[in-house]
Backbone as a ProteinNet text record, in pm:
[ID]
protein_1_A
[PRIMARY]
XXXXXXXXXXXXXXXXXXXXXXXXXXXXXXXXXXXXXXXXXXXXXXXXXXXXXXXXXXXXXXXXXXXXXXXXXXXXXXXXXXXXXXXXXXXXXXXXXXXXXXXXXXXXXXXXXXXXXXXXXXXXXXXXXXXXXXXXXXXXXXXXXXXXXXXXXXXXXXXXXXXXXXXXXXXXXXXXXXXXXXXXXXXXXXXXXXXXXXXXXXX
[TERTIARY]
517.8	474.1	518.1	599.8	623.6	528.3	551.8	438.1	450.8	356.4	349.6	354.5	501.6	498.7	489.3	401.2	320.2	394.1	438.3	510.5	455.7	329.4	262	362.8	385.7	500.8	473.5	517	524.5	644.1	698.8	851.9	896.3	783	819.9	825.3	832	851	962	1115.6	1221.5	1235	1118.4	1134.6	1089.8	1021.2	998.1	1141.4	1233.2	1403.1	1486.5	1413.8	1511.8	1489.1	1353.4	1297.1	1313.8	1327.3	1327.8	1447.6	1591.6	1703	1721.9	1684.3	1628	1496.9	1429.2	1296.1	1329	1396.9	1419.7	1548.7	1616.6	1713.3	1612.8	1527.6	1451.5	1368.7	1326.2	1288.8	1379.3	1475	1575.4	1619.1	1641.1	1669.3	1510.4	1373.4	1309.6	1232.5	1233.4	1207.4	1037.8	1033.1	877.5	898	768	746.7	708.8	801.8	781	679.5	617.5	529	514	521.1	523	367.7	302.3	177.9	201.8	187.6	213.5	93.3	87.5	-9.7	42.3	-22.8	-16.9	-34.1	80.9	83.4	4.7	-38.3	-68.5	-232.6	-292.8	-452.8	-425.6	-341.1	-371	-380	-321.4	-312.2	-471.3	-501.4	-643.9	-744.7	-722.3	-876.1	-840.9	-692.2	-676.7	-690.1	-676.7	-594.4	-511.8	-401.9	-243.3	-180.1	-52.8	8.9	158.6	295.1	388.9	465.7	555.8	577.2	624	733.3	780.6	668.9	615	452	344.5	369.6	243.2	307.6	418.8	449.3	548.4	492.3	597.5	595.8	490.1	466.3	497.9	533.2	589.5	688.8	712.4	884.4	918.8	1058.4	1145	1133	1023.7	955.2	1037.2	1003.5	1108.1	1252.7	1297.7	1454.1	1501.9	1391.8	1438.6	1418.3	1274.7	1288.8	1404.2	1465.9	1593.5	1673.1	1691.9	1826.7	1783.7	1644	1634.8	1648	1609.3	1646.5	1776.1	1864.6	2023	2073.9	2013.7	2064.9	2041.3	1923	1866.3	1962.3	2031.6	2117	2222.7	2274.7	2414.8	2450.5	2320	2322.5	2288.4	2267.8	2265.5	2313.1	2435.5	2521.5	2487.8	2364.9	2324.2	2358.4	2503	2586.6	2562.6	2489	2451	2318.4	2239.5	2090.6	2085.8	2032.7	2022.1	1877.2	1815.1	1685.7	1633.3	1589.8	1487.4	1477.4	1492.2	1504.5	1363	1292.4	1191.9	1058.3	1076.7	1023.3	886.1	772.1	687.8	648.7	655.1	671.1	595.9	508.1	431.3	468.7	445.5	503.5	448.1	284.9	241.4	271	379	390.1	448.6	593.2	680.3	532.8	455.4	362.7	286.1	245.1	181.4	282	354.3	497.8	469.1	500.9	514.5	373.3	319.6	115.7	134	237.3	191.6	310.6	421.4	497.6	393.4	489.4	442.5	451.3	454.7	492.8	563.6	523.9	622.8	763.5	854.5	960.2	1016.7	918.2	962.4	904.4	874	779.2	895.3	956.7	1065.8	1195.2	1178.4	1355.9	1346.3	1239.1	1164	1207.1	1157.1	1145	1329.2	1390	1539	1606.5	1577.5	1601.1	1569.8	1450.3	1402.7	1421.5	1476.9	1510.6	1586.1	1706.8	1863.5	1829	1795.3	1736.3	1684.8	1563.5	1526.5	1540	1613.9	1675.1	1802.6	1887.1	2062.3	2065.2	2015.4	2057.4	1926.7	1829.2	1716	1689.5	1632.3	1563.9	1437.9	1457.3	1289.5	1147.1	1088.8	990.9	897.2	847.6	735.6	801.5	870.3	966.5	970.8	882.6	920.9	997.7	1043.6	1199.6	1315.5	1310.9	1413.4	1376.7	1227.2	1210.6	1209	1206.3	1271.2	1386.4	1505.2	1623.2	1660.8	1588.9	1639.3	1606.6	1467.8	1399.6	1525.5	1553.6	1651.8	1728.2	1815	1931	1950.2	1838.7	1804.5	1766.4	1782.9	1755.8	1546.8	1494	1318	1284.7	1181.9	1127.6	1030.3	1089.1	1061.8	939.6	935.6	793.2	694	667.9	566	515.2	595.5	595.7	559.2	586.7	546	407.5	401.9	234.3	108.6	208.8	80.8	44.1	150.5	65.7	-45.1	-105.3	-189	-338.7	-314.1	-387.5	-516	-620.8	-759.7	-718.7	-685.4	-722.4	-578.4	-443.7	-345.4	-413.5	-443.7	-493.3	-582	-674.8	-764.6	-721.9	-624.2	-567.6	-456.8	-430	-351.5	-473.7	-553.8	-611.7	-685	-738.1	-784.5	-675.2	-561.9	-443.5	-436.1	-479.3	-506.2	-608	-691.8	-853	-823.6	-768.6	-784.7	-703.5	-559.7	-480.6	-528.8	-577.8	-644.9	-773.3	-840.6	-949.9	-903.2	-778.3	-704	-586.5	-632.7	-588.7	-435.8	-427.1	-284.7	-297.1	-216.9	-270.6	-105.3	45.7	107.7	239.2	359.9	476.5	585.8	623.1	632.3	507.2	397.6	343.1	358.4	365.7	361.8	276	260.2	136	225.9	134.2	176.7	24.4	-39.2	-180.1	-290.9	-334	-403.2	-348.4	-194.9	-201.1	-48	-46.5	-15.5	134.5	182.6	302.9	348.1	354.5	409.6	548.8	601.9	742.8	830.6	981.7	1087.9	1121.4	1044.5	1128.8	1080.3	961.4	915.7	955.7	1057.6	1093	1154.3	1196.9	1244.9	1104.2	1000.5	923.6	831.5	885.5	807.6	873.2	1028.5	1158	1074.3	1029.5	1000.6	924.7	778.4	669.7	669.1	738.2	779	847.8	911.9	996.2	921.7	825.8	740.9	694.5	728.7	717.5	494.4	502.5	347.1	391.6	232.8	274.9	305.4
-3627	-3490	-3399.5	-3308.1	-3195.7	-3107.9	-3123.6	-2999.7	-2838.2	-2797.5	-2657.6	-2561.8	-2472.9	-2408.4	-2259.4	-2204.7	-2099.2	-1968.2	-1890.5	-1789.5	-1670.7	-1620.9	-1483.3	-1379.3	-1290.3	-1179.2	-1031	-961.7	-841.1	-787.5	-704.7	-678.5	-564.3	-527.4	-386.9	-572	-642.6	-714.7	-764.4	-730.3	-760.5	-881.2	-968.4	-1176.4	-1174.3	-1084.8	-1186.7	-1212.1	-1078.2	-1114.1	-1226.7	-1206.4	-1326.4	-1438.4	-1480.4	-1607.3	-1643.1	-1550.5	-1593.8	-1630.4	-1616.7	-1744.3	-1841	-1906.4	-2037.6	-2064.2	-2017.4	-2069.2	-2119.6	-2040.1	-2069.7	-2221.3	-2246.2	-2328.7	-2473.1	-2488.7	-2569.7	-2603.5	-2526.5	-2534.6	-2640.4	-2610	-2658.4	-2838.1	-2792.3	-2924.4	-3039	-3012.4	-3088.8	-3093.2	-3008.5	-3038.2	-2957.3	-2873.7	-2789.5	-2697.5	-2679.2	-2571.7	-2418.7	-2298	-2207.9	-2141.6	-2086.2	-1982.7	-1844.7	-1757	-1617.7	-1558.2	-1524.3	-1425.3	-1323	-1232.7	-1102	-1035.2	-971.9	-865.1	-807.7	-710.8	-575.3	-568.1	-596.6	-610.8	-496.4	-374.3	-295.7	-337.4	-390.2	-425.3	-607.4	-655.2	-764.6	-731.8	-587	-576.3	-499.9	-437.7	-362.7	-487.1	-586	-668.9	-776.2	-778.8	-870.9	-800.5	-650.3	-594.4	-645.5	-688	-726.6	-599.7	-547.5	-451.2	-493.4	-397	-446.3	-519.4	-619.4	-630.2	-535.3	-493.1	-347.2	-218.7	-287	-174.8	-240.2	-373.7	-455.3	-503.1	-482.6	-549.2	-479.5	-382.7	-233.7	-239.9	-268.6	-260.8	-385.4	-514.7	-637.3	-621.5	-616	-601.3	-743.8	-701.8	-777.6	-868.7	-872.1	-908.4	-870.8	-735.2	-613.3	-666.5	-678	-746.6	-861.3	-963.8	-1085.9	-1111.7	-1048.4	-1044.8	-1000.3	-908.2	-838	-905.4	-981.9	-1087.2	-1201.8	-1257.9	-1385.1	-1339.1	-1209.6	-1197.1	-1168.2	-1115.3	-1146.1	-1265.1	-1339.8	-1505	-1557.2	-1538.7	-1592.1	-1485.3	-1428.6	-1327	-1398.4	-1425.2	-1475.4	-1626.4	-1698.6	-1831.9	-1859.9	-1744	-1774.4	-1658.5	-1624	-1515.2	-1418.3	-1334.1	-1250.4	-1126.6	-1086.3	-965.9	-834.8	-829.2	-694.2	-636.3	-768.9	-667	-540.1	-446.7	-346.6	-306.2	-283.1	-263.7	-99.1	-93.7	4.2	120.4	222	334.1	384.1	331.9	431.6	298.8	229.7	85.1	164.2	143	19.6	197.4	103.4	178.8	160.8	242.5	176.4	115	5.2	-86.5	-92.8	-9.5	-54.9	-63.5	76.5	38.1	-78.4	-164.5	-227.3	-390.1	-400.5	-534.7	-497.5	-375.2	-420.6	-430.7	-360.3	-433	-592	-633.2	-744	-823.4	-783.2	-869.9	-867.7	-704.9	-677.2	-738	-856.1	-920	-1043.2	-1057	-1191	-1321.7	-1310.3	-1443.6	-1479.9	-1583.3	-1643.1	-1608.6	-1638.2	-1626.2	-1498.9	-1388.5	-1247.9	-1207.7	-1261.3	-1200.4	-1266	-1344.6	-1425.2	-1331.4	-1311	-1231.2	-1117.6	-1046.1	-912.6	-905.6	-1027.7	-985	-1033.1	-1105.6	-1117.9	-977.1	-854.7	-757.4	-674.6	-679.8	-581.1	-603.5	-735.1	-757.8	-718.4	-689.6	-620.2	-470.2	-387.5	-270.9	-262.3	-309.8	-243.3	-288.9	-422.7	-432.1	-409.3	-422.2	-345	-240.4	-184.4	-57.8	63.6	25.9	63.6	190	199.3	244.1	287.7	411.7	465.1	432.2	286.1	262.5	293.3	423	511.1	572.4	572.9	718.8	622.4	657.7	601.6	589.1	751.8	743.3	675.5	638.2	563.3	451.8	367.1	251.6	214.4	321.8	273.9	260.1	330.1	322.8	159.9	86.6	-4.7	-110.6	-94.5	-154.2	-193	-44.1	-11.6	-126.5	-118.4	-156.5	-300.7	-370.3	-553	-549.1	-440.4	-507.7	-534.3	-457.6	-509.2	-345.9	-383.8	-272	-213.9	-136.1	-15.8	22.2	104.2	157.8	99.5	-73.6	-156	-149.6	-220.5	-198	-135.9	-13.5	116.7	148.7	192.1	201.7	48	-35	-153.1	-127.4	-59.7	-1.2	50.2	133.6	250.7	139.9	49.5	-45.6	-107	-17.8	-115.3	-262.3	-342.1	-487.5	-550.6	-482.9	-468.2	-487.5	-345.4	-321.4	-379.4	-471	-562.2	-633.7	-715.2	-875.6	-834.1	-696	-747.1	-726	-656.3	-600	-773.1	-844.3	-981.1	-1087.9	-1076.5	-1159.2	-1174	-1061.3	-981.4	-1036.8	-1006.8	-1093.4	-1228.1	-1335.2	-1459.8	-1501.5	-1416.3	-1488.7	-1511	-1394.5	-1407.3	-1447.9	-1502.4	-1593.6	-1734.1	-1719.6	-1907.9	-1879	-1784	-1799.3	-1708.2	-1666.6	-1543.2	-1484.5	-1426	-1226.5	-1156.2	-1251.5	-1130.8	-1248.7	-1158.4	-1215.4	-1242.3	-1353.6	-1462	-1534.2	-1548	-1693.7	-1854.5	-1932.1	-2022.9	-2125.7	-2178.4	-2254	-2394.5	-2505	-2632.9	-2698.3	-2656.3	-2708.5	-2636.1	-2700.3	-2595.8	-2585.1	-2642.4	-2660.2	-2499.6	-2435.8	-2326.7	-2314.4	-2288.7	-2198	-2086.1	-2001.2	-1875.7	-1849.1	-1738	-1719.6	-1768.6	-1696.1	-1806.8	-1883.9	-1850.5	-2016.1	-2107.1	-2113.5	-2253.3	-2318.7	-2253.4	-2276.3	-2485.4	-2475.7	-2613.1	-2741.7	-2681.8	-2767.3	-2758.1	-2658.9	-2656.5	-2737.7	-2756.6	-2873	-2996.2	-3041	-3162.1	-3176.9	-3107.8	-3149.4	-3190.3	-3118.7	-3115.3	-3248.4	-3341.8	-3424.8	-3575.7	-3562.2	-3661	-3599.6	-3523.2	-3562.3	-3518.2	-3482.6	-3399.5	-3274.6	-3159	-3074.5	-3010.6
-3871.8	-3899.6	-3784.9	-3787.3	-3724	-3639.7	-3510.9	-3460.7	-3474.4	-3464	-3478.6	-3345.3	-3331.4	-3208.9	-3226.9	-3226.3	-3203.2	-3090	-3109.7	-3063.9	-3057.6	-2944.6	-2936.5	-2904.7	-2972.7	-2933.2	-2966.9	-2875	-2873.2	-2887.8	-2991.4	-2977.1	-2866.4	-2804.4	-2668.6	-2592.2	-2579.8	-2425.1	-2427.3	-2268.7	-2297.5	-2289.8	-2266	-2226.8	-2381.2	-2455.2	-2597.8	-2646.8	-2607.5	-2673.7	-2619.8	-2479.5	-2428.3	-2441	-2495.8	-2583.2	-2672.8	-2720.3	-2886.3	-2934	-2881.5	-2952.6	-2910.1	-2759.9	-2718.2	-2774.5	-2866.6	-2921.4	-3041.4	-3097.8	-3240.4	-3214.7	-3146	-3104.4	-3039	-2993.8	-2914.5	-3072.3	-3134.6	-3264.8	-3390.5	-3387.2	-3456.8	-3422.2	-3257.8	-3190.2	-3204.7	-3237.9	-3195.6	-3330.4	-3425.8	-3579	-3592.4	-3461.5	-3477.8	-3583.3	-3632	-3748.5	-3605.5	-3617.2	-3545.4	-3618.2	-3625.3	-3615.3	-3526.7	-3610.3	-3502.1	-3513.7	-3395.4	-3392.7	-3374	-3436.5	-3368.1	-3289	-3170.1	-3089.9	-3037.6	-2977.9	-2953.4	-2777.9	-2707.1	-2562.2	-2489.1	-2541.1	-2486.6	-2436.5	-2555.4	-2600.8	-2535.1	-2492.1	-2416.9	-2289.5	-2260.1	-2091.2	-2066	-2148.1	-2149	-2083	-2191.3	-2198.9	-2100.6	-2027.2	-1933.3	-1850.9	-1787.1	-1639.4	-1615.7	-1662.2	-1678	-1657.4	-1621.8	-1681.1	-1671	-1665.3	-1672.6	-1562.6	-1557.7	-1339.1	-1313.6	-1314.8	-1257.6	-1182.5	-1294.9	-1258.2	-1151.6	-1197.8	-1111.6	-977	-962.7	-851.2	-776.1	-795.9	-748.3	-557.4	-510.4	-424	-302.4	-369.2	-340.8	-312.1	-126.2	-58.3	-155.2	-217.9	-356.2	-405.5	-453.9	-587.7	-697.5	-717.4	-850.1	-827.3	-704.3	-701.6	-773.9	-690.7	-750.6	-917.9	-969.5	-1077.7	-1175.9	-1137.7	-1214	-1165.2	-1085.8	-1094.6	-1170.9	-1163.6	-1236	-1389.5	-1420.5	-1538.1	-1627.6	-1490.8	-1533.3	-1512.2	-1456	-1469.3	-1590.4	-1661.1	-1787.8	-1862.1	-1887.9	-1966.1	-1980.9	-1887	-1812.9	-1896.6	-1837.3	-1895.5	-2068.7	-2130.8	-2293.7	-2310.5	-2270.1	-2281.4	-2387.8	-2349.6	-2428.9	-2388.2	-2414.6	-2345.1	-2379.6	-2516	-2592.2	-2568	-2480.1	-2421.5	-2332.8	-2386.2	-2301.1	-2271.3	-2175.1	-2138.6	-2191.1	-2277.4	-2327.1	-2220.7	-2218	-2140.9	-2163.5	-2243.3	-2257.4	-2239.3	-2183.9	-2142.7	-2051.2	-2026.4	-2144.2	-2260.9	-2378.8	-2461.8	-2618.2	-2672.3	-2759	-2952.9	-2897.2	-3008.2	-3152.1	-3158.3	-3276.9	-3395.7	-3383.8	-3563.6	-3583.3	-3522.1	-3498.4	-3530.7	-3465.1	-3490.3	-3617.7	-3630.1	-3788.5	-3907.7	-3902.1	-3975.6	-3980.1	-3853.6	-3867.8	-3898.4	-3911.1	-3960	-4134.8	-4163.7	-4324.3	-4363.7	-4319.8	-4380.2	-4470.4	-4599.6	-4681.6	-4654.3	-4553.4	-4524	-4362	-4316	-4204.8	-4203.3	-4350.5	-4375	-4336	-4397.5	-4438.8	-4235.1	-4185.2	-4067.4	-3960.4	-3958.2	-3882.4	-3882.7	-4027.1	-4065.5	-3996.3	-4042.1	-3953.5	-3799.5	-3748.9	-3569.1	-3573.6	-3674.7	-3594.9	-3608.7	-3758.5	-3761.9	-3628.9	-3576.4	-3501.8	-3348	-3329.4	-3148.4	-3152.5	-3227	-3185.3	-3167.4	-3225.2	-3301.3	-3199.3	-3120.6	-2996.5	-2838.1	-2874.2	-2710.8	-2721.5	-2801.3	-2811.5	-2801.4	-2936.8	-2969	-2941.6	-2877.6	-2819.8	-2928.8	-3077.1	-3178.7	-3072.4	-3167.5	-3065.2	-3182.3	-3112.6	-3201.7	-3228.8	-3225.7	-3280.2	-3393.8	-3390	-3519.2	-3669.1	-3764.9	-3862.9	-3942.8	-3941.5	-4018	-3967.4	-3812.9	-3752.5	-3819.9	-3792.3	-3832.4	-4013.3	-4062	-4186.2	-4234.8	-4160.6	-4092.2	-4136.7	-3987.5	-3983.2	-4073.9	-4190.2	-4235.1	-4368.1	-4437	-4537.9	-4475	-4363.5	-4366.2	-4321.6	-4304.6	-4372.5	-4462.2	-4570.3	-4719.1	-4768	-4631.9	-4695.8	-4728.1	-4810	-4927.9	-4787.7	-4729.8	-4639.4	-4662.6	-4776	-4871.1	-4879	-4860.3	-4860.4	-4717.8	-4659.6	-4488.2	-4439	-4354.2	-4348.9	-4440.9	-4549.5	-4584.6	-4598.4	-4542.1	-4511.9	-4369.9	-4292.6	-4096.1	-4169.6	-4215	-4228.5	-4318.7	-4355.3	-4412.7	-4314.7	-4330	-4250.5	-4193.6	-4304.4	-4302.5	-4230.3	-4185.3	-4117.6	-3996.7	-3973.5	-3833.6	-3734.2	-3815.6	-3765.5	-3772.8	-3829.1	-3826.7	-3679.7	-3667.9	-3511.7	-3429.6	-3404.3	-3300.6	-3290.4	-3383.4	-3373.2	-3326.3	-3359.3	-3327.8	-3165.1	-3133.4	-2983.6	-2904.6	-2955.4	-2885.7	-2887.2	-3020.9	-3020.9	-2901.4	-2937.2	-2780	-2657.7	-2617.1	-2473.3	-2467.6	-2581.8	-2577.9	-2546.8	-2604.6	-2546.9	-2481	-2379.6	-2241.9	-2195.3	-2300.7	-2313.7	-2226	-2207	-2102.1	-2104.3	-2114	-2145.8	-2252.3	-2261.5	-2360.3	-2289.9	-2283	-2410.9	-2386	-2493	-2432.5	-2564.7	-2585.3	-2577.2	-2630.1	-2762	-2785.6	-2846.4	-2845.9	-2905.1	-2936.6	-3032.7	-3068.5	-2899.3	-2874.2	-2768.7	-2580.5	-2576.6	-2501.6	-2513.9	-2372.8	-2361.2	-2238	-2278.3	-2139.2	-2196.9	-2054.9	-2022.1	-1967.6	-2019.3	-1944.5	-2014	-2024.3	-2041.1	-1969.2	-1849.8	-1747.9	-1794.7	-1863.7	-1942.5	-2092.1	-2103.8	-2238.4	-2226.9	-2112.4	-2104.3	-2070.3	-1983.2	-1992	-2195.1	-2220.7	-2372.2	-2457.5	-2436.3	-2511.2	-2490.7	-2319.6	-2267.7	-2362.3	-2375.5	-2430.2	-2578.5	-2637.3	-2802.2	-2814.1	-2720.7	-2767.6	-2633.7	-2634	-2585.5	-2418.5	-2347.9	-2249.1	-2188.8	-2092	-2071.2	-2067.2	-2055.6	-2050.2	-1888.2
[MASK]
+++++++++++++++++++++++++++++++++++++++++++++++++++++++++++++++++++++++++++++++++++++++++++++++++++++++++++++++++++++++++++++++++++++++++++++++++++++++++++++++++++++++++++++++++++++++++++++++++++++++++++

């Protein structure tokens, strides 16, 4: 039986992009059923006091440095040449996650976030604008019109704002994080101890 790997994501976070085609690949290679959660990074940093590093660690003689090189190393090494960092970074994501809560399905909610990582770490779509985001909705082929008026849906809005609470009740606080039944990692630098674990090793 296949384990289940659990993927908390925010599409404003630029490590959920840089996770997510070594996730889906580590996925493939080890026979896990992926699963995507969607929340709302803004309402995990609230109820954690988290905020962004750039922001949190502004003040750390090069901290901010090394981070922006380790993160062009992780670029470099899964030659992801078309990322461009969001100019308008940190930036509010909601409509972009209830989209993704009011998909039918895993299937339709997967296709979604591969539509929408290019769209806002390439080509940096300004994701508040709905007519942009129906834009891009039209042009993968999903019924826009459903989408878009399922954001505005009560029972939408509480399945993220809860998606939200549950994470950081089991121990979340920012994106990428990481689940394999209850046991948890953070970061893409852990994507390889997450391979280990999926294919026998500890965590």
């Amino acid at each position: 039986m296949s384990q289940t790997l659990e993927f908390i994501l925010d599409l404003a976070a630029p490590n959920g992009y840089l996770a997510w085609y070594p996730l889906k690949e580590i996925a493939g290679r080890t026979g896990a059923k992926l699963v995507v959660t969607p929340v709302f990074l803004g309402g995990m940093h609230k109820i954690t006091g988290n905020s962004p590093p750039m922001m949190r660690d502004a003040d750390v003689k090069g901290k901010v440095p090394y981070a922006a090189l380790e993160f062009c190393r992780f670029l470099d090494r899964h030659a992801m040449d078309r990322f461009s960092m969001h100019p308008d970074l940190p930036f509010n994501s909601i409509l972009l996650q209830r989209i993704l809560v009011a998909a039918k399905d895993q299937n339709e909610m997967q296709a979604l976030v591969d539509l929408f990582q290019p769209a806002v770490w390439e080509r940096n779509i300004d994701c508040g604008d709905a007519d942009v985001v129906r834009e891009v909705l039209e042009s993968g082929g999903f019924d826009a019109e459903r989408l878009l008026s399922a954001t505005q849906d009560a029972a939408v809005k509480q399945t993220l704002a809860d998606n939200t609470e549950k994470a950081v009740e089991r121990g979340a606080f920012g994106i990428p994080t990481f689940f394999v039944g209850d046991e948890m990692w953070f970061g893409k630098e852990r994507l390889g101890q997450l391979e280990d674990y999926l294919t026998g090793g500890k965590p």
